[in-house]
XYZ file of C-alpha atoms in Angstrom:
153
model
C 179.410 125.353 150.633
C 179.121 123.496 153.925
C 177.438 124.821 157.081
C 180.720 125.807 158.736
C 181.847 127.835 155.724
C 178.432 129.490 155.510
C 178.524 130.429 159.197
C 181.976 131.948 158.744
C 180.862 133.809 155.625
C 177.825 135.303 157.370
C 179.874 136.392 160.386
C 182.404 138.033 158.072
C 179.684 139.802 156.094
C 178.033 141.051 159.298
C 181.388 142.451 160.378
C 181.863 144.131 156.996
C 178.510 145.876 157.296
C 179.165 146.927 160.884
C 182.470 148.512 159.885
C 181.220 150.177 156.693
C 181.282 153.974 156.774
C 177.890 155.660 156.686
C 179.214 158.745 154.950
C 178.877 162.401 155.801
C 175.848 163.503 153.785
C 172.248 164.138 154.862
C 171.470 160.414 154.471
C 174.277 159.266 156.766
C 172.071 158.689 159.866
C 169.582 156.573 157.885
C 172.438 154.742 156.165
C 174.051 154.049 159.552
C 170.796 152.609 160.872
C 170.464 150.451 157.747
C 174.015 149.154 158.138
C 173.451 148.325 161.815
C 170.180 146.506 161.208
C 171.628 144.689 158.195
C 174.567 143.529 160.304
C 172.129 142.258 162.941
C 170.109 140.404 160.291
C 173.271 138.699 159.016
C 174.237 137.895 162.613
C 170.843 136.172 162.938
C 171.473 134.169 159.759
C 174.908 133.228 161.122
C 173.322 132.027 164.374
C 170.916 129.786 162.474
C 173.737 128.508 160.291
C 175.730 127.746 163.439
C 172.778 125.871 164.915
C 172.514 123.818 161.725
C 176.249 123.171 161.858
C 176.481 121.985 165.473
C 173.320 119.877 165.326
C 174.114 118.163 162.026
C 174.471 114.821 163.757
C 170.900 115.053 165.133
C 169.282 115.649 161.718
C 166.791 118.140 163.105
C 163.944 119.257 160.862
C 164.006 122.822 162.232
C 166.907 125.278 162.622
C 165.271 128.530 163.678
C 166.969 129.899 166.766
C 163.630 130.705 168.388
C 162.751 126.993 168.297
C 166.118 125.393 169.042
C 167.097 127.735 171.863
C 163.690 127.654 173.560
C 163.672 125.983 176.979
C 161.519 123.176 175.587
C 163.727 122.795 172.498
C 165.553 119.594 171.537
C 167.656 118.016 174.271
C 171.118 118.215 172.728
C 174.297 119.097 174.606
C 175.262 121.825 172.125
C 171.853 123.463 172.368
C 171.818 123.274 176.155
C 175.234 124.922 176.228
C 173.843 127.748 174.083
C 170.685 127.994 176.227
C 172.876 128.330 179.317
C 174.897 131.016 177.547
C 171.712 132.833 176.517
C 170.597 132.872 180.164
C 173.683 134.900 181.126
C 172.719 138.602 180.902
C 176.200 139.723 179.821
C 176.687 137.081 177.103
C 176.820 137.796 173.397
C 173.948 135.397 172.801
C 171.658 137.034 175.349
C 172.459 140.417 173.811
C 171.852 139.094 170.295
C 168.502 137.538 171.180
C 167.309 140.824 172.718
C 168.490 142.780 169.666
C 166.813 140.327 167.279
C 163.520 140.722 169.104
C 163.922 144.490 168.697
C 164.918 144.065 165.042
C 161.739 142.122 164.319
C 159.549 144.593 166.207
C 157.847 147.626 164.689
C 160.456 149.928 166.264
C 163.506 148.114 164.915
C 166.881 147.835 166.624
C 168.776 150.851 165.282
C 168.290 154.256 166.847
C 168.986 157.693 165.464
C 171.697 159.477 167.393
C 170.308 162.632 168.952
C 172.805 165.444 169.272
C 171.536 167.983 171.752
C 174.172 170.555 172.723
C 172.106 171.534 175.792
C 172.351 168.019 177.220
C 175.077 167.147 179.654
C 176.758 163.878 178.791
C 176.964 161.543 181.785
C 178.646 158.747 179.949
C 179.668 157.554 176.561
C 177.063 154.972 175.592
C 178.318 152.402 173.141
C 176.501 152.659 169.832
C 174.835 149.692 168.180
C 177.606 149.493 165.595
C 180.292 148.956 168.239
C 178.086 146.591 170.205
C 177.582 144.442 167.097
C 181.338 144.332 166.514
C 182.068 143.453 170.151
C 179.446 140.705 170.213
C 180.627 139.299 166.882
C 184.116 138.899 168.374
C 182.711 137.208 171.484
C 180.580 134.929 169.304
C 183.564 133.897 167.183
C 185.469 132.836 170.308
C 182.516 130.820 171.613
C 181.828 129.263 168.215
C 185.347 127.811 168.108
C 184.779 126.016 171.413
C 181.304 124.888 170.376
C 182.628 123.445 167.131
C 185.175 121.385 169.059
C 182.409 119.888 171.192
C 180.308 119.177 168.108
C 183.222 117.432 166.351
C 183.470 114.959 169.229
C 180.143 113.513 168.069
C-alpha cells in the first residue's frame, strides 16, 4: 500500500468509528467516548501518513506531526502551507492539533455528556463525534489541494 492509499484508508476508518452507534445500554456513554477517542487517534495517524505522502520528495527521516508542523520544522512548501493552516483558529488542522494534545493528556479528549434536567440549555453544543466528522470532511477537501501541490514536485 502506498502513502496516499494509507492516508485515505485511515481517514475512512476514522469516519467509520465516528459514525458507529454507541448503543443504548449502560455502557453506551463509555463506548461513545471510546469511539470518539479512537476516531481522533486514527485522524492523527492519517495526518502523519499525509505528511509522509506530501514530503516524499524530501526524504525526511521524521514524520511525526509535532516535529514537521513545528515552527522550526523543515522548510518545505507543503509543510509551511500546513503550518499556516494550523495557525488559523477555525481550521480543521488547528482543531485537530488541540484535540490531539487533549487526547494525549491525562484527561483525554472525550467527555461524558451530563444530562441535568434542572439546567437551562443556552445553546446546542456540537459533540466531539460531530466535530470529528466535520473536521474530517474539511481535511479531505484540503488534502486534495495539498496533493495537487505535492504532485507538481
